[in-house]
Each structure stands twice: as C-alpha cells, then as structure tokens.
Short mmCIF file of C-alpha atoms in Angstrom, two decimals:
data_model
loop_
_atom_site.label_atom_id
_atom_site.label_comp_id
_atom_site.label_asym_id
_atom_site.label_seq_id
_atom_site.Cartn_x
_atom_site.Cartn_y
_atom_site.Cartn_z
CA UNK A 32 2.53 98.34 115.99
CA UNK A 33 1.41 100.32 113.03
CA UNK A 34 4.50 102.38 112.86
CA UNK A 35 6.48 98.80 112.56
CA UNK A 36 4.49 97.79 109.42
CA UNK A 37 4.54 100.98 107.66
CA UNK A 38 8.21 101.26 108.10
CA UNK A 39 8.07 98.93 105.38
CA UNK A 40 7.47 98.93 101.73
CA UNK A 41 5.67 95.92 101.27
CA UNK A 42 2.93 96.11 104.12
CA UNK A 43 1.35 99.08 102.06
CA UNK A 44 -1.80 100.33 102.90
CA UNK A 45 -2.60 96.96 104.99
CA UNK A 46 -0.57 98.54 107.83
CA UNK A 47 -3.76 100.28 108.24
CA UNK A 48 -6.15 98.04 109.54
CA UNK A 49 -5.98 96.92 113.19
CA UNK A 50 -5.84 92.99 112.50
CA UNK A 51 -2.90 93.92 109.77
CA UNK A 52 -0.79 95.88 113.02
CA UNK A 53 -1.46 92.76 115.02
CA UNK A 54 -0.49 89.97 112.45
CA UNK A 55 2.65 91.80 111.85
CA UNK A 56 3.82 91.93 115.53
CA UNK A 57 2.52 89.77 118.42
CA UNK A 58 0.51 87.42 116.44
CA UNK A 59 3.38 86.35 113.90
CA UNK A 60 5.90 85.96 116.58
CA UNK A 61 3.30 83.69 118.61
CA UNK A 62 2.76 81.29 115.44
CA UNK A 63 6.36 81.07 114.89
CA UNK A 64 6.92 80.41 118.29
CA UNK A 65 4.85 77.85 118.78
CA UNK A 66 5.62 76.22 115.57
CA UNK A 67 9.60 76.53 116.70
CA UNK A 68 8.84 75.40 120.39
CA UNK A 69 7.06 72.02 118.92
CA UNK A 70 9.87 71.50 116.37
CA UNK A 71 12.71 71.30 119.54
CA UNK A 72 9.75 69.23 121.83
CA UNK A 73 9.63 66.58 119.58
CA UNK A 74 13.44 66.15 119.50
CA UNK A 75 13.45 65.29 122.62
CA UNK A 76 9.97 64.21 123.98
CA UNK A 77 10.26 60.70 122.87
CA UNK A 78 13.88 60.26 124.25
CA UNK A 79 12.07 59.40 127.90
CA UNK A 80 9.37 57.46 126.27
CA UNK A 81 11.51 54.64 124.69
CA UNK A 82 11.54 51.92 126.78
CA UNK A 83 7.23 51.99 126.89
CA UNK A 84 7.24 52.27 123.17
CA UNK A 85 9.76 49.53 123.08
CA UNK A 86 7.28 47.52 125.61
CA UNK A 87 4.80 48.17 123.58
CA UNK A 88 5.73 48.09 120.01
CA UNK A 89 8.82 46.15 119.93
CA UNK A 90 11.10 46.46 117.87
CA UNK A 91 14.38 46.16 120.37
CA UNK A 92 17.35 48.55 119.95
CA UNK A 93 17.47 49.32 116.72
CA UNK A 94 13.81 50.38 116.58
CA UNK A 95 14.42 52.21 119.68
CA UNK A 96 17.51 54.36 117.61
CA UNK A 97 15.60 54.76 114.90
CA UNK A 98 12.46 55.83 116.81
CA UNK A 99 14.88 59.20 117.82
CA UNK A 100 17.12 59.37 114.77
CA UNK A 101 14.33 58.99 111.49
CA UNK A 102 12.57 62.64 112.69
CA UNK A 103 15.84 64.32 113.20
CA UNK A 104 17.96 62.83 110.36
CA UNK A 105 15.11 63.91 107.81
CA UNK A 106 14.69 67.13 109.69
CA UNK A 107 18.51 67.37 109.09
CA UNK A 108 18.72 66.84 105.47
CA UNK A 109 15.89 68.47 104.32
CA UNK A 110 16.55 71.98 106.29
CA UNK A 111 19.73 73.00 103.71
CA UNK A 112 16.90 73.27 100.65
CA UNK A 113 13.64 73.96 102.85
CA UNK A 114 14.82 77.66 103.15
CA UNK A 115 14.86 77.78 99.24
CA UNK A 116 11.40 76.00 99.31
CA UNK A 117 10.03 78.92 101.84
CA UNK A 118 11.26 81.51 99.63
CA UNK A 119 9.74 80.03 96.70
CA UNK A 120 6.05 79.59 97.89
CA UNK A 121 6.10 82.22 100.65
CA UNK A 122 7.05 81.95 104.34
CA UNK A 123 3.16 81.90 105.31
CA UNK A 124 2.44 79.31 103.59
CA UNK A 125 5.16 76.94 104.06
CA UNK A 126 4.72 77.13 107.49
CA UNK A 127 0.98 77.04 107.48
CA UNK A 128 1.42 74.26 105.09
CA UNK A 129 4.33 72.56 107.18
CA UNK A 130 2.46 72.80 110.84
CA UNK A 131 -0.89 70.67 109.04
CA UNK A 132 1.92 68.10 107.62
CA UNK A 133 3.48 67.97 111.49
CA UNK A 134 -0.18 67.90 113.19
CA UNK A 135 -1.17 65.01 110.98
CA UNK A 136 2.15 62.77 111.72
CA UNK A 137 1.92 63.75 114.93
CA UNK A 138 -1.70 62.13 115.00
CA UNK A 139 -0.74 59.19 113.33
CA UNK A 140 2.50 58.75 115.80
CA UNK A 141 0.02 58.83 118.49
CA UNK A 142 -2.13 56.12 116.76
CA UNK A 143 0.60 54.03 115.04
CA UNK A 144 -0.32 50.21 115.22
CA UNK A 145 3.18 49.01 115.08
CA UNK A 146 6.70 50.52 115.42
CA UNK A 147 6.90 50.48 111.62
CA UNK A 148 4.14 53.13 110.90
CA UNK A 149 5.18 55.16 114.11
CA UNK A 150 9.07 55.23 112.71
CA UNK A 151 7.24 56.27 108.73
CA UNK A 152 4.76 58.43 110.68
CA UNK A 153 8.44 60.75 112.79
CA UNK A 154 9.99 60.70 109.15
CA UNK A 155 6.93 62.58 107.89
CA UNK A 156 7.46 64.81 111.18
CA UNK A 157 10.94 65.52 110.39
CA UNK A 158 10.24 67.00 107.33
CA UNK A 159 7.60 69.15 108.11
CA UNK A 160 9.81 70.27 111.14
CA UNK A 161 12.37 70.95 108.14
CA UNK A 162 9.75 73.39 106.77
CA UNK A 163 8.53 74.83 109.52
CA UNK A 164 11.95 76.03 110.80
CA UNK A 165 13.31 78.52 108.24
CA UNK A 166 9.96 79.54 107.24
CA UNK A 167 9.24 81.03 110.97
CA UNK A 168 11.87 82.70 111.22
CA UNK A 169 11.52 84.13 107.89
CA UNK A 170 7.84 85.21 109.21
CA UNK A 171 9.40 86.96 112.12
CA UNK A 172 11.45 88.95 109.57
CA UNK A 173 8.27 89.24 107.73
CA UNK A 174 6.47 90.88 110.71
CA UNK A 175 9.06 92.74 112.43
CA UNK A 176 10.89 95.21 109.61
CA UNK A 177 12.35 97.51 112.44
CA UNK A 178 15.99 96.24 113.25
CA UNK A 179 15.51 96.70 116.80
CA UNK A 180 12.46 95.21 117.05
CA UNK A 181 13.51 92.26 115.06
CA UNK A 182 16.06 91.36 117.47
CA UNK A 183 13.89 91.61 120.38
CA UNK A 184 11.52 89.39 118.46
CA UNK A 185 14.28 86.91 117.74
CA UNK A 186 15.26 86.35 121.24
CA UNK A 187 11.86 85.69 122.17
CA UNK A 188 11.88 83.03 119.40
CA UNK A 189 14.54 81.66 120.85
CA UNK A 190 13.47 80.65 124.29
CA UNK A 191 10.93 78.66 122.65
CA UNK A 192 13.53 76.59 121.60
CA UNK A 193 15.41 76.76 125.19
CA UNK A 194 11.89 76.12 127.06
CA UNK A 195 11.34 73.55 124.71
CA UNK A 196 14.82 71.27 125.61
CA UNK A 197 14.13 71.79 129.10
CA UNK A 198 10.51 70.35 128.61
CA UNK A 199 11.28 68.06 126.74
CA UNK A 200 12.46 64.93 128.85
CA UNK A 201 10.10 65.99 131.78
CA UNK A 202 7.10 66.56 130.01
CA UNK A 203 7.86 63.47 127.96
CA UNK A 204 7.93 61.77 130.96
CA UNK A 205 5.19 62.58 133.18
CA UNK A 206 2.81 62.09 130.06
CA UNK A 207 4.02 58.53 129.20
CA UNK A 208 3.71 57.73 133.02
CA UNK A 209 0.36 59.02 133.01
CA UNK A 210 -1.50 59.01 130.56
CA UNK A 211 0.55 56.82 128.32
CA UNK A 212 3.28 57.31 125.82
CA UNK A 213 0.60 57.82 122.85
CA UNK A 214 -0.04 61.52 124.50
CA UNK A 215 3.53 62.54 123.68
CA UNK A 216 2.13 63.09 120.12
CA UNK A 217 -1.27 63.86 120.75
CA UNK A 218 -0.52 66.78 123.03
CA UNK A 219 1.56 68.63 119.28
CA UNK A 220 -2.27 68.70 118.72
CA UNK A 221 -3.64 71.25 120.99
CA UNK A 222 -0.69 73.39 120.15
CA UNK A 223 -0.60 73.38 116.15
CA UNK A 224 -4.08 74.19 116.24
CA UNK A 225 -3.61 77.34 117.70
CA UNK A 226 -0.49 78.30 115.95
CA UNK A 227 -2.40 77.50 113.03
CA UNK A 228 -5.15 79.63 114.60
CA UNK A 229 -2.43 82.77 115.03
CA UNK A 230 -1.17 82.40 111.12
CA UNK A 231 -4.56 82.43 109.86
CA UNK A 232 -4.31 86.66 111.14
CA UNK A 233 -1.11 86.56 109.46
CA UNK A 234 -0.80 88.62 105.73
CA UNK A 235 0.55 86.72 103.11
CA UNK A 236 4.55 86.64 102.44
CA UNK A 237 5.30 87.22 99.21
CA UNK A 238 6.72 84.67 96.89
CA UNK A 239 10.65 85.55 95.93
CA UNK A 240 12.89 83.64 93.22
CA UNK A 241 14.47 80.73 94.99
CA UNK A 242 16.25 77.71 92.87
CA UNK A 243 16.03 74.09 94.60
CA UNK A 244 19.17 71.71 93.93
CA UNK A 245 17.20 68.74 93.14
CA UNK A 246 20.28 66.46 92.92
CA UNK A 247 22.23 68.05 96.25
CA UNK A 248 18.74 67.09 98.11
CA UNK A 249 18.47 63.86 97.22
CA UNK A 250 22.07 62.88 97.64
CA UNK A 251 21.99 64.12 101.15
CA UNK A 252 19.21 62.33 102.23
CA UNK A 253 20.63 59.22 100.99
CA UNK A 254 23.99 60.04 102.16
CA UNK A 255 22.75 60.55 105.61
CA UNK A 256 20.25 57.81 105.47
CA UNK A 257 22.44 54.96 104.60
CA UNK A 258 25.23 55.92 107.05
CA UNK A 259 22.38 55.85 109.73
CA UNK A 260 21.24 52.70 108.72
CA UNK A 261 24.37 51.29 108.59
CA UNK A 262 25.75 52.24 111.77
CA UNK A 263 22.46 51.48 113.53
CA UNK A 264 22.22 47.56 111.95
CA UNK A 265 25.78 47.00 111.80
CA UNK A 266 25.37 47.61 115.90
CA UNK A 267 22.62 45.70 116.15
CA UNK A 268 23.37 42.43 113.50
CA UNK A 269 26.89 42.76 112.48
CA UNK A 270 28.90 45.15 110.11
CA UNK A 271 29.75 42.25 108.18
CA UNK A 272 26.40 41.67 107.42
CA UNK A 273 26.15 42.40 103.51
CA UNK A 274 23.21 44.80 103.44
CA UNK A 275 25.02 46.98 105.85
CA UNK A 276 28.29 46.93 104.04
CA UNK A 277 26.00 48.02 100.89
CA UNK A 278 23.98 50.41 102.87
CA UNK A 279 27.76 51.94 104.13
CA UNK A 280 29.28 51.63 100.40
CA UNK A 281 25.84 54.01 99.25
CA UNK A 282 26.16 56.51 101.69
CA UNK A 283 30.04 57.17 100.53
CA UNK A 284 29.02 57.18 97.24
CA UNK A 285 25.94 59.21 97.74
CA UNK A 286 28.49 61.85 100.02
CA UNK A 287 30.81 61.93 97.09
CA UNK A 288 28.14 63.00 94.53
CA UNK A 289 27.00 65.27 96.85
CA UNK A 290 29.84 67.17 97.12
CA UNK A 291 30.57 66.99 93.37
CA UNK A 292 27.55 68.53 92.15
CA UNK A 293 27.80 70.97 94.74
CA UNK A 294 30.83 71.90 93.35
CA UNK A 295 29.74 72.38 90.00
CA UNK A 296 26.71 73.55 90.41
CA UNK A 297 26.06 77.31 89.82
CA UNK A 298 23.37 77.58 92.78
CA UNK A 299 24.28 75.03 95.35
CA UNK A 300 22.43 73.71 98.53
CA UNK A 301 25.65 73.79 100.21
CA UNK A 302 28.24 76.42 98.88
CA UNK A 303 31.86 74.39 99.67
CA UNK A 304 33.82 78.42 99.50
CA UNK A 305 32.10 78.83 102.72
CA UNK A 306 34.41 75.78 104.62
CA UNK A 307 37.55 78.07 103.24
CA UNK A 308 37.31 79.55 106.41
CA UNK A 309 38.87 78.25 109.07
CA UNK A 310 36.01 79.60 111.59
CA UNK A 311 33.34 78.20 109.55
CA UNK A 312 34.86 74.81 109.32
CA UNK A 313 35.76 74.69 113.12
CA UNK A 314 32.45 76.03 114.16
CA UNK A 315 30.75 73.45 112.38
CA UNK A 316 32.60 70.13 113.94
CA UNK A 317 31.95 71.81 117.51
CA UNK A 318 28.45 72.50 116.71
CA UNK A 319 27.98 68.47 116.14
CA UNK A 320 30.42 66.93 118.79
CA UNK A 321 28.65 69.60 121.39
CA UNK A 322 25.16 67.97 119.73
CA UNK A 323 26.64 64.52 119.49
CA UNK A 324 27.64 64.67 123.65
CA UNK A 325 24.04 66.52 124.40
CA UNK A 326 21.59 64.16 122.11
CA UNK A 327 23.56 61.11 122.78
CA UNK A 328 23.81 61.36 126.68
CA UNK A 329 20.03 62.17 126.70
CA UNK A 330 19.16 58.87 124.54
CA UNK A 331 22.15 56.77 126.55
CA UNK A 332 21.10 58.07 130.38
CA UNK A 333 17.02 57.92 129.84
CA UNK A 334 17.52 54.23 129.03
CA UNK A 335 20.06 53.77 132.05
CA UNK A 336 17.53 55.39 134.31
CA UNK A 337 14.26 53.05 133.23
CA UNK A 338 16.10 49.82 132.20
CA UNK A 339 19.03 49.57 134.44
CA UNK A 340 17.60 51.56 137.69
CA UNK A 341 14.21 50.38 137.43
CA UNK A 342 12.99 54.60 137.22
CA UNK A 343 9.66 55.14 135.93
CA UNK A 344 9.22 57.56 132.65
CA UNK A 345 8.30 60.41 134.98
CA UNK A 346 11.12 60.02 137.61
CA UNK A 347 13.44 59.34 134.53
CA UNK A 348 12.54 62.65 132.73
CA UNK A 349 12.47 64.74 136.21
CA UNK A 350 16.46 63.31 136.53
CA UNK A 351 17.41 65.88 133.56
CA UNK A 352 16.02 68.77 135.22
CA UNK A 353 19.34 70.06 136.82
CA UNK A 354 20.54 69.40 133.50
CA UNK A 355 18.25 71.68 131.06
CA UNK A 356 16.94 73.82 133.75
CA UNK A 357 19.68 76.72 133.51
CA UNK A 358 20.63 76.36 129.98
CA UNK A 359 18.77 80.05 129.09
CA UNK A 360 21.09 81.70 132.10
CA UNK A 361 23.77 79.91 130.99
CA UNK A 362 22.86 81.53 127.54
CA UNK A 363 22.94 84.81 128.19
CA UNK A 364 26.01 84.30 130.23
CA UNK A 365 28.06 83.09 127.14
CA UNK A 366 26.60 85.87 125.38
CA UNK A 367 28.40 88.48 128.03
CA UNK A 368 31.77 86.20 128.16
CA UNK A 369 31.78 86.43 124.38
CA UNK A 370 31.55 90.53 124.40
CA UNK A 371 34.09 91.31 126.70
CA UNK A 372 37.24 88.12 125.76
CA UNK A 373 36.36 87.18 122.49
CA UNK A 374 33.95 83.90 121.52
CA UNK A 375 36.97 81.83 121.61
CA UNK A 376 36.93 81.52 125.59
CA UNK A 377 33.45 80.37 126.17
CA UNK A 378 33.88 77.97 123.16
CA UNK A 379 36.63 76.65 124.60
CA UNK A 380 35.39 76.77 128.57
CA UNK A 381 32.21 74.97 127.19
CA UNK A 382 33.75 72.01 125.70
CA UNK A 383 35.76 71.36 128.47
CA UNK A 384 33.41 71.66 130.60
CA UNK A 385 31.34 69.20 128.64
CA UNK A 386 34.77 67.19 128.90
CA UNK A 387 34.20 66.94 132.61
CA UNK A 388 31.18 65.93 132.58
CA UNK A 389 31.50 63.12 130.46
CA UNK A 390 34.39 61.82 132.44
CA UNK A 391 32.98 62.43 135.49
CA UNK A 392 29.56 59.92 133.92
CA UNK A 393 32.68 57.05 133.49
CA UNK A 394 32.18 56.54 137.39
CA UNK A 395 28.43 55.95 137.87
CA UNK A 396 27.86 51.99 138.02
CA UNK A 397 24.54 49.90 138.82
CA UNK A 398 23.92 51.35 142.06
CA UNK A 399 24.93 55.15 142.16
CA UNK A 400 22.65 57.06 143.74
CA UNK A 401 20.43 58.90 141.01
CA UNK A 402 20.27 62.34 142.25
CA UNK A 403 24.05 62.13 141.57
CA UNK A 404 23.80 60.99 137.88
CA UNK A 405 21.50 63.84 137.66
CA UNK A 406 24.18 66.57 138.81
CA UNK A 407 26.98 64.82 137.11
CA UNK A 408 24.88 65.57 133.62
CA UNK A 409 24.85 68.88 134.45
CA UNK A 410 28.02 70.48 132.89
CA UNK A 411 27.35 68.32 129.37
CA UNK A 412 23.71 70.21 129.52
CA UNK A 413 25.82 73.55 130.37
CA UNK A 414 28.76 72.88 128.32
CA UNK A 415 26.82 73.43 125.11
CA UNK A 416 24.96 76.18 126.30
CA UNK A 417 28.19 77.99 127.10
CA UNK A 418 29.72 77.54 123.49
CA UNK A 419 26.91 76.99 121.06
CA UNK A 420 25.91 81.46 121.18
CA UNK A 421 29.69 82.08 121.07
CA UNK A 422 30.41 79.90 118.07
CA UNK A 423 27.05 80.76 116.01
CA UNK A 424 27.70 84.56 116.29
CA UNK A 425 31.51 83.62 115.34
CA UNK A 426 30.31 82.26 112.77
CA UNK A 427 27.95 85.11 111.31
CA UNK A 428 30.87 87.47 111.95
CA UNK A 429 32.82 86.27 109.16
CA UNK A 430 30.16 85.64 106.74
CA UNK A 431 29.02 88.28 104.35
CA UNK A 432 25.33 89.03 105.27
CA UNK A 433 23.64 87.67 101.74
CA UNK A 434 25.03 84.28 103.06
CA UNK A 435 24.31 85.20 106.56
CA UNK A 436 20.83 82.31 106.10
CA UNK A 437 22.91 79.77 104.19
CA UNK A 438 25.63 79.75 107.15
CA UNK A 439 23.04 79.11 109.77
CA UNK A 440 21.32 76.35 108.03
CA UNK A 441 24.53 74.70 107.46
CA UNK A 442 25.60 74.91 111.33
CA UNK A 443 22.06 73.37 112.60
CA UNK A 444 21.95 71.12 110.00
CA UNK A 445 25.68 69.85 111.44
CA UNK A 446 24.48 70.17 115.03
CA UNK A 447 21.35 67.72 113.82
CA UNK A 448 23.50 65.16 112.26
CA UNK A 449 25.79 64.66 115.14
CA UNK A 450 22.96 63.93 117.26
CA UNK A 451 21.36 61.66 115.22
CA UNK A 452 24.54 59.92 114.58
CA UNK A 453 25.43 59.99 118.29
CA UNK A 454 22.00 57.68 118.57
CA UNK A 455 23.27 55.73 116.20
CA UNK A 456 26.72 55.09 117.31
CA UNK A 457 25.90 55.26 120.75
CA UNK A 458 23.23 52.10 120.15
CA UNK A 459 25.57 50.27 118.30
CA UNK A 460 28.20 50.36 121.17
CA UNK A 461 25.55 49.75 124.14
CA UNK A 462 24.28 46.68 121.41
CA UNK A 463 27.44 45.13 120.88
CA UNK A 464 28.76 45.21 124.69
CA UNK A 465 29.03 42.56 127.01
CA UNK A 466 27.10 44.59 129.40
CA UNK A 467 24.80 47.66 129.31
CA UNK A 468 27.18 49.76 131.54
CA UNK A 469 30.37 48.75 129.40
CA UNK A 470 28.72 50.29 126.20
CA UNK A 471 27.88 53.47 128.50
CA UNK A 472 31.00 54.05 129.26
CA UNK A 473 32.62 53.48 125.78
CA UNK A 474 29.84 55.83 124.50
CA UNK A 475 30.82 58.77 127.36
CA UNK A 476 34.49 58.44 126.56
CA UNK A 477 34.22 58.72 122.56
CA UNK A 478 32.03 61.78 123.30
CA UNK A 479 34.80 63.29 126.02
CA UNK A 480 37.74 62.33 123.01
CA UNK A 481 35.44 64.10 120.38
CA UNK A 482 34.77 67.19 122.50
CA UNK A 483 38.97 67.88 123.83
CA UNK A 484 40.03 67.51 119.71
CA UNK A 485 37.79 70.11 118.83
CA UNK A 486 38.01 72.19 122.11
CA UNK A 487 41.71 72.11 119.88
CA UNK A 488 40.95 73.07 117.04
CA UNK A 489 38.86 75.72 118.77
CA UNK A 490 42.20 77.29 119.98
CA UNK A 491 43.63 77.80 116.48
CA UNK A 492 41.22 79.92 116.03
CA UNK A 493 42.01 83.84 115.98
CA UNK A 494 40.79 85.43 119.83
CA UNK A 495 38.07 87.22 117.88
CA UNK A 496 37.44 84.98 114.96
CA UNK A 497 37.50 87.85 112.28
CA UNK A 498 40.87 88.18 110.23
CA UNK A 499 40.97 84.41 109.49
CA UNK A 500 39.63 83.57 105.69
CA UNK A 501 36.54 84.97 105.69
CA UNK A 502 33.72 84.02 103.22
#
C-alpha cells in the first residue's frame, strides 16, 4: 500500500506512516463506498414505502411524486457544478462535509411531522447526495494513483451502486413492514457514521482552482424545478390551472437562459461543443429514456402491488427481486458484448429488450398472478443494465480526457432527470385516468415508444462510436 502512495507526488513523506498507507487504499475506497452505496439506496428505498407514507402523512399523489422526484431532481441539478465545488474546497472535505448534510436530512426525514418537512427534509438529501457523488470518486483517485489499481478500485465502487438498486426496493420494504417506514431514513444513520468514521483516516485533498457558474446553477434548478412542478400539478389539478401554466412558462424561460449563458460563458457548467457529437447527444437521450423506463416502472409497479393487489411493503419490495437481482452479471456481460461487436449491439439489444418488457407489462390486469408481474419486469431491470456500460464507455471514447469528468456528469445528470420526470409524467397519467390500470398502461407504452426511437437513433451511430464528431 505504501508503494501506491509514494508513486505519487503529492502523498510526500506521509506515505510513510502506516495510517497514511491505509487511508490511501482500503480505507478511502470504504468511505466512498459507503457514501456512493447510500446515495443510490435512497433513490430507491422510499419507492416501496409510498403508500405508508401516503397513509400516514397524506398528501395524495402529488405528494407521493414529489416524495421520489424532490431528492433526485435536486440531486440532478446540482451534480453538473458540485464537481467544481469538490475541486474548489477539496474532495475530503466535500464529502466529509456532504455525508453530515445527508445524515442530518436523513434524521429529519425519519422524524418529519408532516409530508411538507419530509419533502424539504429529501431536497436537503438531494443535494448533499449531489456532493457526495463526484467528490468520492475524486477521493478514490485521490487514494489510488496507480492506473491499475485505480480501476480495480473503481469497479469496486461501482457495485456499491449495483448492490445498492438491488437493495433498494427490498430493504425498503421489509423495514417499512417492520419496523415502520420512519427506519428507511434512520437506518442512512448507522452507515454515515462509519463512513464518516473511515474519512476521518483519510489525508486531506488538496484544494485546486475550480470556477462555479453561478447563473448556469441557478437556471437549472429552476428549469428543472418548474417543469417538475408543472407536470406533477397539471396531473394532479389541471394544466389549465394558471399557476401551472406559469410554473411551465418559467421553466422554458429558465431552459432558455440556461443555455444562453452557457453559450457565452467562457467556463460553462455545461459545455454545448460537447452535443456536436453525434455519440454524445445519442448517448445522452438513451441514458434518460433507459432511466425514465427503470425509475418510472419502479414508482408505477410498487404502487400497483400495495394499492391495487392489496401486497404488503415487504412482499411488494421482494416482487423486484428477479428484477435487480442480476443486473451486476448482466453488467459485466455488456461489458464483454461491447469488446468483441462494438457498444452499438448491446445498446441496441438493451433497449429492445427493455421494449419487450414494457409491452409485455400492457397485459397484466387486476388479477394476474404476481410472481408473473415480477418476471415480466425483468428485461426493463436487464435492459438497462445491458446498454447503460456500453453507452457510458462510448461515450468516454470520443471525449478528450480533460473533459473525460464533465462528460460523465452530464450523462448521470440526464439519466437523473428522466427518472424524475418519468415520476412525474407517469403520476400525472395514473392521476388523470379513469382507472388506475388505464394510466399503467398509457405510462408502459410511452416508455416502450421512448425506448424503440432511441434504440433508432442508436443505430445511426458508427459500429464503434469513434470516427463520428468527436469532442
């Protein structure tokens, strides 16, 4: 472990002490693990727990939506500048300072009087999540100068992430039937302590010259904000409602400043050149339909399972086992597909068989058995999981490496949006159906559409995705 630290420049004569070696290997990639394992939980923790909340809190649908969609539309909007924000104060404190922001909103989640304070308490969440993320990977870098190493490390990283979507409904579940729905934010406690615990062995990260677009941040949080809020009240009161028609008419204006001053500015949040490419553009609309069909038939089938088929939390979130458990496999398998035809084919083989999936959800009605539902989620689970590692190394391919960062942030931040707007859409059309199982199936088709016009655009893409306007 030594040998990794002194290998670089900046762990000087620190490399020499035994806790030093340990803080820049094992212990750094636990913290960051941890940290990135309770950043993808809490995605998807709550998704199980709705209807109790709702029981409890009130609130109806469109607290429900916004219950999912205020951590990860923050988390979303925030993540572009948060990388800057890591550079600029260090990536060991950013994330130390991040995972006390998440363990107190967390806390307060867990004790929230009222659905108001619980939705204020998961925006607070989302934005520490929005810290946390680059900064941990930035502390892997930090710990693990050797190349080789570093990519070891990163994998590892990485299954937190994968462990953490396959937890996510089931541990969600058994806790809310349990011990009550209250524990699915008390139990980020346990686990931020010790990561904090880890980081405290951790050296410092230096501090490096970052500039934060002020105005690009703000717009995009209002941008994304307003179209949320839009979408979700316009499906639950109306879209001719007039503060919905305003909050619509703000986010277009808010997107068109946006884009704007990220064209003028000499240091953007968002750097427009990069969507020249054909790859980069494609890879970012199948990143959020593939996010869109996941996120969305998670939110749509976990309240078909409690409030349509009478399933408790627990029985609900042990339905999406077939569906997460083989996502790593799947993983690796893309990985392998990718090497020897080009990512084009598992792109393409994923969406359609995400495609399949959803079509094959348009046939389950009040009284299909549920063991079924569960295997006919499986291929929109394994669709993504298929494509999503073929397009993301696509997309580093043809970016030059000092953008390598910016690139990344832009495709999660895409994948995060289409799954909070999938919530939001998805709502709207189960709200303003005659029945539940009508807006299901409206939902499942939109998603299949979505997925077969990019699954198109994926094919006008070059077999090995170099050659085509790169960055």
């Amino acid at each position: 472990m030594k040998s990794l630290l002194k290998s670089s420049p900046a762990a000087g004569a620190a490399a020499d002490t035994p806790e030093a070696a340990l803080g820049g290997s094992t212990v750094v990639l636990g913290a960051a693990l941890l940290g990135f394992f309770l950043i993808s939980l809490d995605a998807l923790i709550v998704t199980v727990a709705l209807p109790d909340i709702g029981r409890s809190l009130g609130g109806g649908m469109s607290g429900l939506q916004w219950m999912v969609d205020g951590y990860t539309l923050v988390f979303a909007a925030l993540m572009l500048s948060a990388g800057a924000l890591s550079d600029r104060i260090g990536a060991r404190q950013a994330y130390g300072g991040g995972l006390v922001v998440f363990a107190l909103a967390s806390a307060a989640c867990g004790l929230a009087p009222g659905l108001g304070v619980l939705v204020a308490a998961r925006l607070v969440q989302g934005a520490a999540a929005a810290v946390m993320m680059p900064a941990s990977l930035a502390l892997v870098r930090q710990g693990f100068p050797d190349q080789a190493k570093r990519a070891q490390a990163i994998a590892i990283w990485t299954v937190g992430g994968a462990v953490a979507v396959a937890a996510g409904p089931v541990l969600g579940g058994a806790l809310t039937a349990t011990v009550g729905w209250r524990w699915i934010f008390f139990v980020n406690l346990p686990a931020g302590l010790l990561a904090l615990a880890l980081l405290a062995r951790v050296p410092a990260s230096p501090r490096l010259p970052a500039r934060l677009d002020v105005v690009g941040q703000v717009t995009a949080v209002v941008a994304m904000g307003s179209l949320t809020y839009g979408v979700i009240e316009g499906g639950d009161k109306g879209f001719g409602r007039p503060l919905v028609v305003a909050s619509l008419l703000v986010a277009a204006v808010a997107a068109a400043v946006f884009l704007t001053a990220q064209a003028r500015s000499a240091h953007p949040m968002l750097p427009l050149p990069l969507f020249r490419s054909r790859v980069v553009a494609v890879s970012l609309v199948v990143g959020f339909m593939l996010n869109a069909a996941y996120y969305g038939g998670v939110f749509i089938f976990s309240l078909y399972l409690q409030q349509e088929r009478g399933q408790s939390a627990l029985q609900a979130g042990l339905m999406f086992i077939p569906m997460t458990a083989l996502v790593a496999v799947v993983n690796l398998a893309s990985a392998k597909l990718a090497a020897r035809f080009g990512p084009r084919v598992p792109m393409v083989a994923g969406q359609l068989v995400g495609t399949a999936g959803l079509l094959a959800l348009l046939g389950v009605g009040a009284h299909t058995d549920v063991w079924t539902v569960a295997a006919l989620m499986v291929p929109v689970g394994l669709g993504g999981a298929l494509a999503v590692p073929a397009l993301t190394a696509m997309l580093l391919d043809v970016v030059p490496a000092d953008r390598a960062g910016t690139a990344s942030a832009v495709l999660n931040t895409g994948r995060q949006v289409g799954g909070a707007i999938a919530v939001a859409v998805f709502g709207a059309l189960l709200a303003g159906a005659d029945t539940f199982l009508a807006g299901m199936r409206w939902s499942m088709l939109l998603a299949a559409a979505g997925l077969v016009l990019t699954a198109g655009a994926t094919l006008t893409l070059p077999r090995g995705g170099r050659r085509d306007g790169e960055v």
